[in-house]
């Protein structure tokens, strides 16, 4: 019953769960779309305006970069697919620290496989060379 739910989640489902919304009209301007009982900022990229994308959490993400020129410091390379500045995009970008010569998930790491490790530490575990 709706009256059993708190003001922040005023709608009761047939599974007796309190939800924020039943339809888009139950949501405010900041998060106008009702998805699975929760108000969200977007459901598709066009909901996010010019240059924005609808992220996996259904919130608009505005890219911080579209080219390397917009990045710097510890994250000098632009991952244009995500619009985020990253530490590296390829192994060639990992030259600042000799102990971390490979790029794994946009971060310079010691290894991605055993083949990247020296003989005295031949095993790659969680991107670190170990005995």
PDB file of C-alpha atoms in Angstrom:
ATOM      1  CA  UNK A   1       0.000   0.000   0.000  1.00  0.00           C
ATOM      2  CA  UNK A   2       1.435   3.411  -0.986  1.00  0.00           C
ATOM      3  CA  UNK A   3       0.697   4.869   2.453  1.00  0.00           C
ATOM      4  CA  UNK A   4       3.204   2.420   3.976  1.00  0.00           C
ATOM      5  CA  UNK A   5       6.078   3.862   1.914  1.00  0.00           C
ATOM      6  CA  UNK A   6       8.353   6.815   2.852  1.00  0.00           C
ATOM      7  CA  UNK A   7       8.112  10.144   1.020  1.00  0.00           C
ATOM      8  CA  UNK A   8      11.355   9.456  -0.898  1.00  0.00           C
ATOM      9  CA  UNK A   9       9.907   6.225  -2.345  1.00  0.00           C
ATOM     10  CA  UNK A  10       6.151   6.764  -2.215  1.00  0.00           C
ATOM     11  CA  UNK A  11       4.947   3.985  -4.522  1.00  0.00           C
ATOM     12  CA  UNK A  12       4.329   0.409  -3.398  1.00  0.00           C
ATOM     13  CA  UNK A  13       4.738  -2.355  -5.986  1.00  0.00           C
ATOM     14  CA  UNK A  14       2.801  -5.614  -6.125  1.00  0.00           C
ATOM     15  CA  UNK A  15       5.948  -7.197  -4.569  1.00  0.00           C
ATOM     16  CA  UNK A  16       5.534  -4.871  -1.558  1.00  0.00           C
ATOM     17  CA  UNK A  17       8.593  -2.792  -2.407  1.00  0.00           C
ATOM     18  CA  UNK A  18       8.654   0.970  -2.133  1.00  0.00           C
ATOM     19  CA  UNK A  19       9.760   2.715  -5.324  1.00  0.00           C
ATOM     20  CA  UNK A  20      10.509   6.267  -6.371  1.00  0.00           C
ATOM     21  CA  UNK A  21       8.196   6.189  -9.406  1.00  0.00           C
ATOM     22  CA  UNK A  22       5.743   4.230 -11.523  1.00  0.00           C
ATOM     23  CA  UNK A  23       5.929   6.404 -14.649  1.00  0.00           C
ATOM     24  CA  UNK A  24       7.954   9.335 -16.029  1.00  0.00           C
ATOM     25  CA  UNK A  25       5.354  11.786 -14.715  1.00  0.00           C
ATOM     26  CA  UNK A  26       6.266  10.827 -11.140  1.00  0.00           C
ATOM     27  CA  UNK A  27       9.831  12.128 -11.626  1.00  0.00           C
ATOM     28  CA  UNK A  28      11.201  15.676 -11.425  1.00  0.00           C
ATOM     29  CA  UNK A  29      12.991  17.740 -14.067  1.00  0.00           C
ATOM     30  CA  UNK A  30      16.523  16.731 -12.971  1.00  0.00           C
ATOM     31  CA  UNK A  31      15.783  13.009 -13.391  1.00  0.00           C
ATOM     32  CA  UNK A  32      12.711  12.857 -15.640  1.00  0.00           C
ATOM     33  CA  UNK A  33      12.675   9.164 -16.630  1.00  0.00           C
ATOM     34  CA  UNK A  34      11.233   6.299 -14.583  1.00  0.00           C
ATOM     35  CA  UNK A  35      13.216   3.076 -15.056  1.00  0.00           C
ATOM     36  CA  UNK A  36      12.474   0.074 -12.844  1.00  0.00           C
ATOM     37  CA  UNK A  37      10.928   2.290 -10.184  1.00  0.00           C
ATOM     38  CA  UNK A  38      13.775   4.806 -10.018  1.00  0.00           C
ATOM     39  CA  UNK A  39      14.001   8.267 -11.551  1.00  0.00           C
ATOM     40  CA  UNK A  40      16.976   8.584 -13.904  1.00  0.00           C
ATOM     41  CA  UNK A  41      18.658  11.383 -15.799  1.00  0.00           C
ATOM     42  CA  UNK A  42      18.610   9.599 -19.165  1.00  0.00           C
ATOM     43  CA  UNK A  43      17.649   6.481 -21.059  1.00  0.00           C
ATOM     44  CA  UNK A  44      19.498   7.244 -24.308  1.00  0.00           C
ATOM     45  CA  UNK A  45      22.322   9.519 -25.467  1.00  0.00           C
ATOM     46  CA  UNK A  46      19.977  12.108 -26.995  1.00  0.00           C
ATOM     47  CA  UNK A  47      18.625  12.850 -23.494  1.00  0.00           C
ATOM     48  CA  UNK A  48      22.034  14.261 -22.525  1.00  0.00           C
ATOM     49  CA  UNK A  49      22.439  17.195 -24.897  1.00  0.00           C
ATOM     50  CA  UNK A  50      25.325  17.978 -27.231  1.00  0.00           C
ATOM     51  CA  UNK A  51      28.367  15.810 -26.598  1.00  0.00           C
ATOM     52  CA  UNK A  52      26.840  13.940 -23.667  1.00  0.00           C
ATOM     53  CA  UNK A  53      26.264  10.221 -23.377  1.00  0.00           C
ATOM     54  CA  UNK A  54      23.923   8.224 -21.200  1.00  0.00           C
ATOM     55  CA  UNK A  55      26.108   6.093 -18.952  1.00  0.00           C
ATOM     56  CA  UNK A  56      25.454   2.602 -17.594  1.00  0.00           C
ATOM     57  CA  UNK A  57      24.012   4.103 -14.398  1.00  0.00           C
ATOM     58  CA  UNK A  58      21.541   6.120 -16.545  1.00  0.00           C
ATOM     59  CA  UNK A  59      23.196   9.447 -15.702  1.00  0.00           C
ATOM     60  CA  UNK A  60      24.471  11.848 -18.345  1.00  0.00           C
ATOM     61  CA  UNK A  61      28.197  11.950 -18.804  1.00  0.00           C
ATOM     62  CA  UNK A  62      29.806  14.942 -20.462  1.00  0.00           C
ATOM     63  CA  UNK A  63      33.168  14.046 -22.002  1.00  0.00           C
ATOM     64  CA  UNK A  64      36.173  15.658 -20.362  1.00  0.00           C
ATOM     65  CA  UNK A  65      38.123  15.349 -23.602  1.00  0.00           C
ATOM     66  CA  UNK A  66      37.858  14.722 -27.312  1.00  0.00           C
ATOM     67  CA  UNK A  67      41.620  14.829 -27.992  1.00  0.00           C
ATOM     68  CA  UNK A  68      44.949  14.474 -26.153  1.00  0.00           C
ATOM     69  CA  UNK A  69      45.330  18.273 -26.237  1.00  0.00           C
ATOM     70  CA  UNK A  70      42.626  18.542 -23.553  1.00  0.00           C
ATOM     71  CA  UNK A  71      44.465  16.194 -21.171  1.00  0.00           C
ATOM     72  CA  UNK A  72      47.661  16.528 -19.161  1.00  0.00           C
ATOM     73  CA  UNK A  73      49.571  15.675 -16.006  1.00  0.00           C
ATOM     74  CA  UNK A  74      49.255  12.026 -14.956  1.00  0.00           C
ATOM     75  CA  UNK A  75      46.475  11.416 -17.507  1.00  0.00           C
ATOM     76  CA  UNK A  76      47.791  12.881 -20.784  1.00  0.00           C
ATOM     77  CA  UNK A  77      45.913  10.672 -23.275  1.00  0.00           C
ATOM     78  CA  UNK A  78      42.279  10.980 -24.312  1.00  0.00           C
ATOM     79  CA  UNK A  79      40.201   7.813 -24.499  1.00  0.00           C
ATOM     80  CA  UNK A  80      37.834   9.240 -27.092  1.00  0.00           C
ATOM     81  CA  UNK A  81      35.365   6.348 -26.785  1.00  0.00           C
ATOM     82  CA  UNK A  82      34.707   7.257 -23.133  1.00  0.00           C
ATOM     83  CA  UNK A  83      35.640  10.944 -23.282  1.00  0.00           C
ATOM     84  CA  UNK A  84      38.049  10.505 -20.359  1.00  0.00           C
ATOM     85  CA  UNK A  85      41.701  11.444 -19.880  1.00  0.00           C
ATOM     86  CA  UNK A  86      43.783   8.339 -19.160  1.00  0.00           C
ATOM     87  CA  UNK A  87      47.314   7.433 -18.148  1.00  0.00           C
ATOM     88  CA  UNK A  88      47.851   5.440 -21.344  1.00  0.00           C
ATOM     89  CA  UNK A  89      46.145   4.036 -24.401  1.00  0.00           C
ATOM     90  CA  UNK A  90      48.998   1.818 -25.666  1.00  0.00           C
ATOM     91  CA  UNK A  91      52.192   0.296 -24.239  1.00  0.00           C
ATOM     92  CA  UNK A  92      54.156   3.012 -26.067  1.00  0.00           C
ATOM     93  CA  UNK A  93      52.663   5.561 -23.637  1.00  0.00           C
ATOM     94  CA  UNK A  94      54.173   3.776 -20.601  1.00  0.00           C
ATOM     95  CA  UNK A  95      57.676   5.274 -20.585  1.00  0.00           C
ATOM     96  CA  UNK A  96      57.707   7.304 -17.338  1.00  0.00           C
ATOM     97  CA  UNK A  97      58.232   4.311 -15.008  1.00  0.00           C
ATOM     98  CA  UNK A  98      60.503   1.482 -16.201  1.00  0.00           C
ATOM     99  CA  UNK A  99      58.798  -0.898 -13.731  1.00  0.00           C
ATOM    100  CA  UNK A 100      55.409  -0.335 -15.406  1.00  0.00           C
ATOM    101  CA  UNK A 101      55.941  -0.749 -19.160  1.00  0.00           C
ATOM    102  CA  UNK A 102      52.543  -2.104 -20.275  1.00  0.00           C
ATOM    103  CA  UNK A 103      49.169  -0.399 -20.613  1.00  0.00           C
ATOM    104  CA  UNK A 104      46.326  -2.372 -19.002  1.00  0.00           C
ATOM    105  CA  UNK A 105      42.853  -0.831 -18.786  1.00  0.00           C
ATOM    106  CA  UNK A 106      44.322   2.635 -19.428  1.00  0.00           C
ATOM    107  CA  UNK A 107      46.878   2.351 -16.587  1.00  0.00           C
ATOM    108  CA  UNK A 108      50.602   1.614 -16.814  1.00  0.00           C
ATOM    109  CA  UNK A 109      51.287  -1.685 -15.046  1.00  0.00           C
ATOM    110  CA  UNK A 110      54.168  -4.130 -14.602  1.00  0.00           C
ATOM    111  CA  UNK A 111      52.529  -6.873 -16.662  1.00  0.00           C
ATOM    112  CA  UNK A 112      49.422  -8.203 -18.374  1.00  0.00           C
ATOM    113  CA  UNK A 113      50.740 -11.776 -18.729  1.00  0.00           C
ATOM    114  CA  UNK A 114      53.683 -13.922 -17.562  1.00  0.00           C
ATOM    115  CA  UNK A 115      55.504 -13.057 -20.806  1.00  0.00           C
ATOM    116  CA  UNK A 116      55.891  -9.461 -19.574  1.00  0.00           C
ATOM    117  CA  UNK A 117      57.752 -10.509 -16.392  1.00  0.00           C
ATOM    118  CA  UNK A 118      61.515 -10.976 -15.803  1.00  0.00           C
ATOM    119  CA  UNK A 119      63.013 -14.395 -14.948  1.00  0.00           C
ATOM    120  CA  UNK A 120      63.416 -13.561 -11.231  1.00  0.00           C
ATOM    121  CA  UNK A 121      59.681 -12.738 -10.927  1.00  0.00           C
ATOM    122  CA  UNK A 122      58.073 -14.897 -13.643  1.00  0.00           C
ATOM    123  CA  UNK A 123      54.399 -14.790 -12.619  1.00  0.00           C
ATOM    124  CA  UNK A 124      51.994 -11.988 -13.499  1.00  0.00           C
ATOM    125  CA  UNK A 125      49.310 -11.683 -10.821  1.00  0.00           C
ATOM    126  CA  UNK A 126      46.938  -8.734 -10.784  1.00  0.00           C
ATOM    127  CA  UNK A 127      49.308  -6.848 -13.102  1.00  0.00           C
ATOM    128  CA  UNK A 128      52.332  -7.303 -10.813  1.00  0.00           C
ATOM    129  CA  UNK A 129      55.313  -9.593 -11.438  1.00  0.00           C
ATOM    130  CA  UNK A 130      55.856 -12.020  -8.552  1.00  0.00           C
ATOM    131  CA  UNK A 131      57.848 -15.152  -7.642  1.00  0.00           C
TER     132      UNK A 131
END
